[in-house]
């Protein structure tokens, strides 16, 4: 893998200049970047989600854009529109803020369904359509959407079918006491550090190809299928199981996990580590699970405990 392990280490070290802790967040972002998948983050305000995405854009030499989703946001304010210029008697194209390498869709569940759909179409097609004309988005293209888990008033929850478009859902927790002391130590010395660019976007594209070529044994492919199939048979806790798209996502994320751990092949632990991130938001929990306060992540952990590994 040549110098790729040192490249990944340098990226993590550079991000650590701005981020304290949040290893799970950094891992999720790098998995998304290396697989071309999009990330859904759930966490309370003030945990560094915006700073993390902005910092990653600096480190990989990519453009960054932030879209604050609100109930009155229009689809054209996300994707772009044609603006009439009377002095030229012509229309001028204005591509929206979705036209960036890393896009932070902040509080995506605060915008109505038509705006969510405009973003999700751009995520899926990697292009925007304005006045019938398609315009490609940059490569790499990573959307990181956030949701606030404690505020539900005035929100428009993402439908399950749209959640399925996200490669990973990561729940961002509070820092430890030691990490919070480090955050206090940094306060007052600087707001944000301007980070060095470790890798360029065209190199990211090459790394994505290497991740896709990471070897996975047929027995591990069967293990992935068994795990995903088990989500469809947990009748007491799950109303709707994960689709074959989940199997593809789990394989891709396991390959990225292997790559981030400096291996050119997937092992069982890569799949077990990736499964809660990939599957917890792709299942529809039953009333029984909801009443017993069993989360999607808890259900996936139960499935992993019951599914025989190769």
C-alpha positions as a LaTeX table, in Angstrom:
\begin{tabular}{lrrr}
\hline
Residue & $x$ (\AA) & $y$ (\AA) & $z$ (\AA) \\
\hline
Unk1 & 0.00 & 0.00 & 0.00 \\
Unk2 & 3.09 & 2.15 & $-0.38$ \\
Unk3 & 3.01 & 5.26 & 1.81 \\
Unk4 & $-0.75$ & 5.26 & 2.31 \\
Unk5 & $-0.57$ & 4.23 & 6.01 \\
Unk6 & 1.63 & 7.24 & 6.74 \\
Unk7 & $-0.73$ & 9.45 & 4.72 \\
Unk8 & $-3.71$ & 8.36 & 6.81 \\
Unk9 & $-1.70$ & 8.88 & 10.01 \\
Unk10 & $-0.73$ & 12.38 & 8.87 \\
Unk11 & $-4.37$ & 13.22 & 8.10 \\
Unk12 & $-5.45$ & 12.09 & 11.58 \\
Unk13 & $-2.58$ & 13.98 & 13.22 \\
Unk14 & $-3.44$ & 17.16 & 11.34 \\
Unk15 & $-7.12$ & 16.89 & 12.29 \\
Unk16 & $-6.09$ & 16.45 & 15.93 \\
Unk17 & $-4.76$ & 20.02 & 15.91 \\
Unk18 & $-8.37$ & 21.24 & 15.78 \\
Unk19 & $-10.28$ & 18.28 & 17.21 \\
Unk20 & $-9.99$ & 16.86 & 20.70 \\
Unk21 & $-11.14$ & 13.25 & 20.95 \\
Unk22 & $-14.06$ & 12.45 & 18.62 \\
Unk23 & $-12.21$ & 9.46 & 17.17 \\
Unk24 & $-15.54$ & 7.91 & 16.13 \\
Unk25 & $-16.47$ & 11.06 & 14.20 \\
Unk26 & $-13.12$ & 11.17 & 12.41 \\
Unk27 & $-13.39$ & 7.46 & 11.58 \\
Unk28 & $-16.87$ & 7.91 & 10.11 \\
Unk29 & $-15.77$ & 10.87 & 7.99 \\
Unk30 & $-12.74$ & 9.02 & 6.63 \\
Unk31 & $-14.85$ & 5.95 & 5.83 \\
Unk32 & $-17.25$ & 8.15 & 3.87 \\
Unk33 & $-14.43$ & 9.90 & 2.04 \\
Unk34 & $-12.72$ & 6.63 & 1.09 \\
Unk35 & $-15.88$ & 4.88 & $-0.10$ \\
Unk36 & $-17.81$ & 7.74 & $-1.68$ \\
Unk37 & $-20.64$ & 7.24 & 0.81 \\
Unk38 & $-22.48$ & 9.96 & 2.71 \\
Unk39 & $-22.69$ & 10.34 & 6.49 \\
Unk40 & $-25.60$ & 11.06 & 8.84 \\
Unk41 & $-24.47$ & 12.41 & 12.22 \\
Unk42 & $-26.72$ & 12.52 & 15.25 \\
Unk43 & $-25.60$ & 14.46 & 18.28 \\
Unk44 & $-26.27$ & 17.42 & 20.50 \\
Unk45 & $-25.06$ & 20.91 & 19.49 \\
Unk46 & $-21.53$ & 21.98 & 20.35 \\
Unk47 & $-19.75$ & 18.65 & 19.82 \\
Unk48 & $-17.51$ & 19.78 & 16.94 \\
Unk49 & $-19.37$ & 18.38 & 13.95 \\
Unk50 & $-19.02$ & 21.53 & 11.82 \\
Unk51 & $-15.39$ & 22.00 & 12.83 \\
Unk52 & $-14.60$ & 18.38 & 11.95 \\
Unk53 & $-16.00$ & 18.59 & 8.41 \\
Unk54 & $-14.42$ & 21.99 & 7.79 \\
Unk55 & $-11.05$ & 20.73 & 9.05 \\
Unk56 & $-11.21$ & 17.62 & 6.88 \\
Unk57 & $-11.83$ & 19.79 & 3.82 \\
Unk58 & $-8.65$ & 21.75 & 4.59 \\
Unk59 & $-6.58$ & 18.61 & 5.10 \\
Unk60 & $-7.65$ & 17.00 & 1.81 \\
Unk61 & $-7.44$ & 20.22 & $-0.20$ \\
Unk62 & $-11.17$ & 20.24 & $-0.94$ \\
Unk63 & $-13.84$ & 22.91 & $-1.01$ \\
Unk64 & $-16.25$ & 23.22 & 1.92 \\
Unk65 & $-19.84$ & 24.41 & 2.06 \\
Unk66 & $-22.35$ & 24.58 & 4.90 \\
Unk67 & $-26.11$ & 24.62 & 4.37 \\
Unk68 & $-28.28$ & 25.52 & 7.35 \\
Unk69 & $-31.59$ & 23.74 & 6.82 \\
Unk70 & $-34.67$ & 25.70 & 7.91 \\
Unk71 & $-38.44$ & 25.27 & 7.35 \\
Unk72 & $-38.49$ & 28.07 & 4.74 \\
Unk73 & $-35.49$ & 26.83 & 2.73 \\
Unk74 & $-36.17$ & 26.32 & $-0.99$ \\
Unk75 & $-34.74$ & 23.50 & $-3.16$ \\
Unk76 & $-33.14$ & 26.09 & $-5.47$ \\
Unk77 & $-31.22$ & 27.49 & $-2.48$ \\
Unk78 & $-29.54$ & 24.10 & $-2.20$ \\
Unk79 & $-29.02$ & 23.05 & $-5.82$ \\
Unk80 & $-28.91$ & 26.40 & $-7.64$ \\
Unk81 & $-30.96$ & 28.30 & $-10.19$ \\
Unk82 & $-30.91$ & 30.56 & $-13.26$ \\
Unk83 & $-30.85$ & 34.28 & $-12.51$ \\
Unk84 & $-32.11$ & 36.71 & $-15.13$ \\
Unk85 & $-29.72$ & 39.59 & $-15.91$ \\
Unk86 & $-31.75$ & 42.37 & $-17.59$ \\
Unk87 & $-28.65$ & 44.30 & $-18.65$ \\
Unk88 & $-27.58$ & 41.32 & $-20.75$ \\
Unk89 & $-31.10$ & 40.06 & $-21.44$ \\
Unk90 & $-29.83$ & 36.62 & $-20.54$ \\
Unk91 & $-29.87$ & 34.10 & $-17.72$ \\
Unk92 & $-26.87$ & 33.45 & $-15.52$ \\
Unk93 & $-26.30$ & 30.07 & $-13.92$ \\
Unk94 & $-25.78$ & 30.07 & $-10.17$ \\
Unk95 & $-24.88$ & 26.67 & $-8.75$ \\
Unk96 & $-25.99$ & 26.29 & $-5.14$ \\
Unk97 & $-23.89$ & 25.53 & $-2.05$ \\
Unk98 & $-24.17$ & 21.79 & $-2.73$ \\
Unk99 & $-21.40$ & 22.35 & $-5.30$ \\
Unk100 & $-18.45$ & 21.53 & $-3.02$ \\
Unk101 & $-16.26$ & 18.56 & $-2.16$ \\
Unk102 & $-17.49$ & 18.43 & 1.44 \\
Unk103 & $-21.00$ & 19.67 & 2.17 \\
Unk104 & $-22.33$ & 20.01 & 5.72 \\
Unk105 & $-26.13$ & 19.77 & 5.69 \\
Unk106 & $-26.82$ & 21.13 & 9.15 \\
Unk107 & $-30.06$ & 19.99 & 10.84 \\
Unk108 & $-31.37$ & 18.33 & 7.69 \\
Unk109 & $-34.60$ & 17.38 & 9.47 \\
Unk110 & $-35.61$ & 21.04 & 9.85 \\
Unk111 & $-36.35$ & 21.42 & 6.12 \\
Unk112 & $-39.48$ & 20.10 & 4.38 \\
Unk113 & $-39.44$ & 16.92 & 2.30 \\
Unk114 & $-39.02$ & 18.66 & $-1.07$ \\
Unk115 & $-35.76$ & 20.27 & 0.11 \\
Unk116 & $-34.49$ & 17.03 & 1.62 \\
Unk117 & $-35.29$ & 15.29 & $-1.67$ \\
Unk118 & $-33.32$ & 17.88 & $-3.66$ \\
Unk119 & $-30.23$ & 17.20 & $-1.56$ \\
Unk120 & $-30.70$ & 13.43 & $-1.59$ \\
Unk121 & $-31.05$ & 13.45 & $-5.38$ \\
Unk122 & $-27.75$ & 15.32 & $-5.63$ \\
Unk123 & $-26.19$ & 12.77 & $-3.27$ \\
Unk124 & $-27.40$ & 9.84 & $-5.34$ \\
Unk125 & $-26.84$ & 11.19 & $-8.85$ \\
Unk126 & $-23.79$ & 13.35 & $-7.98$ \\
Unk127 & $-25.23$ & 16.05 & $-10.17$ \\
Unk128 & $-27.86$ & 18.79 & $-9.99$ \\
Unk129 & $-30.50$ & 19.52 & $-12.60$ \\
Unk130 & $-31.33$ & 23.17 & $-13.25$ \\
Unk131 & $-33.86$ & 24.12 & $-15.93$ \\
Unk132 & $-33.58$ & 20.65 & $-17.43$ \\
Unk133 & $-29.79$ & 20.76 & $-17.71$ \\
Unk134 & $-27.60$ & 18.44 & $-15.62$ \\
Unk135 & $-24.46$ & 19.81 & $-13.97$ \\
Unk136 & $-21.96$ & 17.37 & $-12.42$ \\
Unk137 & $-20.78$ & 17.89 & $-8.85$ \\
Unk138 & $-17.11$ & 17.76 & $-7.81$ \\
Unk139 & $-15.25$ & 14.52 & $-7.19$ \\
Unk140 & $-14.80$ & 13.56 & $-4.39$ \\
Unk141 & $-18.24$ & 14.59 & $-3.15$ \\
Unk142 & $-19.20$ & 13.93 & 0.48 \\
Unk143 & $-22.37$ & 15.09 & 2.20 \\
Unk144 & $-22.38$ & 15.09 & 5.99 \\
Unk145 & $-25.90$ & 15.66 & 7.32 \\
Unk146 & $-26.64$ & 16.35 & 10.98 \\
Unk147 & $-29.70$ & 15.82 & 13.18 \\
Unk148 & $-30.35$ & 17.03 & 16.70 \\
Unk149 & $-31.75$ & 14.06 & 18.67 \\
Unk150 & $-33.37$ & 16.11 & 21.46 \\
Unk151 & $-35.37$ & 18.71 & 19.52 \\
Unk152 & $-38.32$ & 17.38 & 17.52 \\
Unk153 & $-40.61$ & 20.42 & 17.45 \\
Unk154 & $-40.84$ & 21.87 & 13.96 \\
Unk155 & $-38.83$ & 19.06 & 12.36 \\
Unk156 & $-39.48$ & 16.85 & 9.34 \\
Unk157 & $-38.02$ & 13.41 & 10.13 \\
Unk158 & $-36.18$ & 11.69 & 7.30 \\
Unk159 & $-38.22$ & 8.83 & 5.82 \\
Unk160 & $-36.65$ & 5.39 & 6.22 \\
Unk161 & $-36.08$ & 5.12 & 2.46 \\
Unk162 & $-34.06$ & 8.34 & 2.52 \\
Unk163 & $-32.04$ & 7.28 & 5.56 \\
Unk164 & $-31.03$ & 4.25 & 3.51 \\
Unk165 & $-29.13$ & 6.60 & 1.17 \\
Unk166 & $-26.60$ & 7.34 & 3.90 \\
Unk167 & $-23.68$ & 4.93 & 4.12 \\
Unk168 & $-23.20$ & 5.48 & 7.85 \\
Unk169 & $-25.10$ & 6.94 & 10.77 \\
Unk170 & $-22.80$ & 7.88 & 13.63 \\
Unk171 & $-23.97$ & 8.99 & 17.06 \\
Unk172 & $-21.65$ & 11.65 & 18.46 \\
Unk173 & $-21.27$ & 11.66 & 22.23 \\
Unk174 & $-19.78$ & 13.98 & 24.79 \\
Unk175 & $-16.01$ & 14.12 & 25.34 \\
Unk176 & $-14.44$ & 12.55 & 28.41 \\
Unk177 & $-13.45$ & 14.73 & 31.37 \\
Unk178 & $-9.80$ & 14.65 & 30.28 \\
Unk179 & $-10.72$ & 15.63 & 26.73 \\
Unk180 & $-12.91$ & 18.48 & 27.96 \\
Unk181 & $-9.97$ & 19.83 & 29.98 \\
Unk182 & $-7.91$ & 19.80 & 26.77 \\
Unk183 & $-10.69$ & 21.78 & 25.07 \\
Unk184 & $-10.55$ & 24.33 & 27.90 \\
Unk185 & $-6.76$ & 24.54 & 27.57 \\
Unk186 & $-7.11$ & 25.39 & 23.89 \\
Unk187 & $-9.75$ & 28.05 & 24.53 \\
Unk188 & $-8.39$ & 31.59 & 24.39 \\
Unk189 & $-5.20$ & 30.60 & 22.60 \\
Unk190 & $-6.80$ & 30.24 & 19.19 \\
Unk191 & $-10.23$ & 29.71 & 17.68 \\
Unk192 & $-9.21$ & 27.41 & 14.87 \\
Unk193 & $-5.86$ & 26.33 & 13.51 \\
Unk194 & $-5.32$ & 26.68 & 9.78 \\
Unk195 & $-4.42$ & 23.12 & 8.88 \\
Unk196 & $-1.91$ & 21.91 & 6.35 \\
Unk197 & $-3.10$ & 20.15 & 3.21 \\
Unk198 & $-1.85$ & 16.57 & 3.41 \\
Unk199 & $-3.41$ & 15.15 & 0.26 \\
Unk200 & $-5.12$ & 16.51 & $-2.85$ \\
Unk201 & $-8.54$ & 15.55 & $-4.18$ \\
Unk202 & $-7.14$ & 13.61 & $-7.14$ \\
Unk203 & $-5.14$ & 11.48 & $-4.70$ \\
Unk204 & $-8.33$ & 10.77 & $-2.74$ \\
Unk205 & $-9.82$ & 9.34 & $-5.93$ \\
Unk206 & $-6.83$ & 6.98 & $-6.20$ \\
Unk207 & $-7.22$ & 5.92 & $-2.56$ \\
Unk208 & $-10.92$ & 5.18 & $-3.19$ \\
Unk209 & $-9.88$ & 2.77 & $-5.95$ \\
Unk210 & $-7.45$ & 1.03 & $-3.60$ \\
Unk211 & $-10.13$ & 0.70 & $-0.92$ \\
Unk212 & $-12.55$ & $-0.80$ & $-3.47$ \\
Unk213 & $-9.85$ & $-3.33$ & $-4.43$ \\
Unk214 & $-9.29$ & $-4.43$ & $-0.82$ \\
Unk215 & $-9.57$ & $-8.23$ & $-0.71$ \\
Unk216 & $-12.51$ & $-9.85$ & 1.07 \\
Unk217 & $-12.82$ & $-13.62$ & 1.37 \\
Unk218 & $-16.01$ & $-15.34$ & 0.21 \\
Unk219 & $-16.63$ & $-16.61$ & 3.75 \\
Unk220 & $-16.68$ & $-13.01$ & 4.98 \\
Unk221 & $-19.09$ & $-12.06$ & 2.19 \\
Unk222 & $-21.37$ & $-14.83$ & 3.46 \\
Unk223 & $-20.97$ & $-13.43$ & 6.99 \\
Unk224 & $-22.15$ & $-10.02$ & 5.74 \\
Unk225 & $-25.18$ & $-11.61$ & 4.05 \\
Unk226 & $-26.00$ & $-13.58$ & 7.21 \\
Unk227 & $-25.90$ & $-10.45$ & 9.37 \\
Unk228 & $-28.10$ & $-8.44$ & 7.02 \\
Unk229 & $-30.52$ & $-11.35$ & 6.58 \\
Unk230 & $-30.83$ & $-11.60$ & 10.36 \\
Unk231 & $-32.27$ & $-8.07$ & 10.47 \\
Unk232 & $-35.20$ & $-9.37$ & 8.43 \\
Unk233 & $-35.99$ & $-12.22$ & 10.82 \\
Unk234 & $-35.91$ & $-10.33$ & 14.13 \\
Unk235 & $-39.71$ & $-10.11$ & 14.08 \\
Unk236 & $-40.16$ & $-9.12$ & 17.72 \\
Unk237 & $-37.83$ & $-6.11$ & 17.50 \\
Unk238 & $-37.77$ & $-5.23$ & 13.79 \\
Unk239 & $-40.70$ & $-4.42$ & 11.52 \\
Unk240 & $-38.63$ & $-3.90$ & 8.36 \\
Unk241 & $-35.12$ & $-5.29$ & 7.86 \\
Unk242 & $-32.20$ & $-3.97$ & 5.86 \\
Unk243 & $-32.11$ & $-4.20$ & 2.05 \\
Unk244 & $-29.34$ & $-5.60$ & $-0.20$ \\
Unk245 & $-28.03$ & $-2.02$ & $-0.39$ \\
Unk246 & $-27.08$ & $-2.51$ & 3.26 \\
Unk247 & $-24.95$ & $-5.53$ & 2.32 \\
Unk248 & $-23.10$ & $-3.43$ & $-0.25$ \\
Unk249 & $-22.63$ & $-0.63$ & 2.28 \\
Unk250 & $-21.36$ & $-3.02$ & 4.96 \\
Unk251 & $-18.82$ & $-4.54$ & 2.57 \\
Unk252 & $-17.61$ & $-1.08$ & 1.47 \\
Unk253 & $-17.29$ & 0.19 & 5.04 \\
Unk254 & $-15.49$ & $-2.98$ & 6.16 \\
Unk255 & $-12.98$ & $-2.46$ & 3.34 \\
Unk256 & $-12.46$ & 1.15 & 4.43 \\
Unk257 & $-11.98$ & 0.01 & 8.02 \\
Unk258 & $-9.33$ & $-2.47$ & 6.89 \\
Unk259 & $-7.59$ & 0.25 & 4.87 \\
Unk260 & $-7.61$ & 2.66 & 7.83 \\
Unk261 & $-6.02$ & $-0.10$ & 9.92 \\
Unk262 & $-3.26$ & $-0.54$ & 7.32 \\
Unk263 & $-4.45$ & $-3.86$ & 5.92 \\
Unk264 & $-5.06$ & $-4.86$ & 2.30 \\
Unk265 & $-7.65$ & $-7.47$ & 3.30 \\
Unk266 & $-10.82$ & $-7.57$ & 5.38 \\
Unk267 & $-11.05$ & $-9.50$ & 8.64 \\
Unk268 & $-14.07$ & $-10.39$ & 10.78 \\
Unk269 & $-13.48$ & $-7.48$ & 13.14 \\
Unk270 & $-13.80$ & $-4.99$ & 10.27 \\
Unk271 & $-17.33$ & $-6.24$ & 9.65 \\
Unk272 & $-18.27$ & $-6.32$ & 13.33 \\
Unk273 & $-16.96$ & $-2.78$ & 13.84 \\
Unk274 & $-18.78$ & $-1.45$ & 10.78 \\
Unk275 & $-22.13$ & $-3.22$ & 11.23 \\
Unk276 & $-23.68$ & $-0.88$ & 13.87 \\
Unk277 & $-22.66$ & 2.20 & 11.85 \\
Unk278 & $-24.09$ & 0.82 & 8.61 \\
Unk279 & $-27.20$ & $-1.05$ & 9.76 \\
Unk280 & $-28.72$ & 0.69 & 12.79 \\
Unk281 & $-30.45$ & 3.40 & 10.71 \\
Unk282 & $-31.57$ & 0.97 & 7.98 \\
Unk283 & $-33.97$ & $-1.05$ & 10.09 \\
Unk284 & $-37.45$ & $-0.05$ & 11.25 \\
Unk285 & $-37.82$ & $-0.91$ & 14.91 \\
Unk286 & $-41.02$ & $-2.51$ & 16.14 \\
Unk287 & $-43.38$ & $-1.06$ & 18.72 \\
Unk288 & $-42.00$ & $-3.65$ & 21.14 \\
Unk289 & $-38.44$ & $-2.38$ & 20.66 \\
Unk290 & $-39.59$ & 1.21 & 21.02 \\
Unk291 & $-41.52$ & 0.45 & 24.21 \\
Unk292 & $-38.51$ & $-1.33$ & 25.69 \\
Unk293 & $-36.22$ & 1.50 & 24.54 \\
Unk294 & $-34.05$ & $-0.85$ & 22.52 \\
Unk295 & $-32.15$ & 1.20 & 19.95 \\
Unk296 & $-31.21$ & 0.19 & 16.43 \\
Unk297 & $-27.62$ & $-0.14$ & 17.58 \\
Unk298 & $-28.66$ & $-2.47$ & 20.41 \\
Unk299 & $-30.53$ & $-4.67$ & 17.92 \\
Unk300 & $-27.49$ & $-4.91$ & 15.65 \\
Unk301 & $-25.29$ & $-5.85$ & 18.63 \\
Unk302 & $-27.76$ & $-8.64$ & 19.48 \\
Unk303 & $-27.61$ & $-9.89$ & 15.89 \\
Unk304 & $-23.80$ & $-9.85$ & 15.93 \\
Unk305 & $-23.80$ & $-11.87$ & 19.14 \\
Unk306 & $-26.11$ & $-14.48$ & 17.61 \\
Unk307 & $-24.58$ & $-14.70$ & 14.11 \\
Unk308 & $-21.77$ & $-17.20$ & 13.75 \\
Unk309 & $-18.55$ & $-15.69$ & 12.42 \\
Unk310 & $-16.33$ & $-17.66$ & 10.01 \\
\hline
\end{tabular}
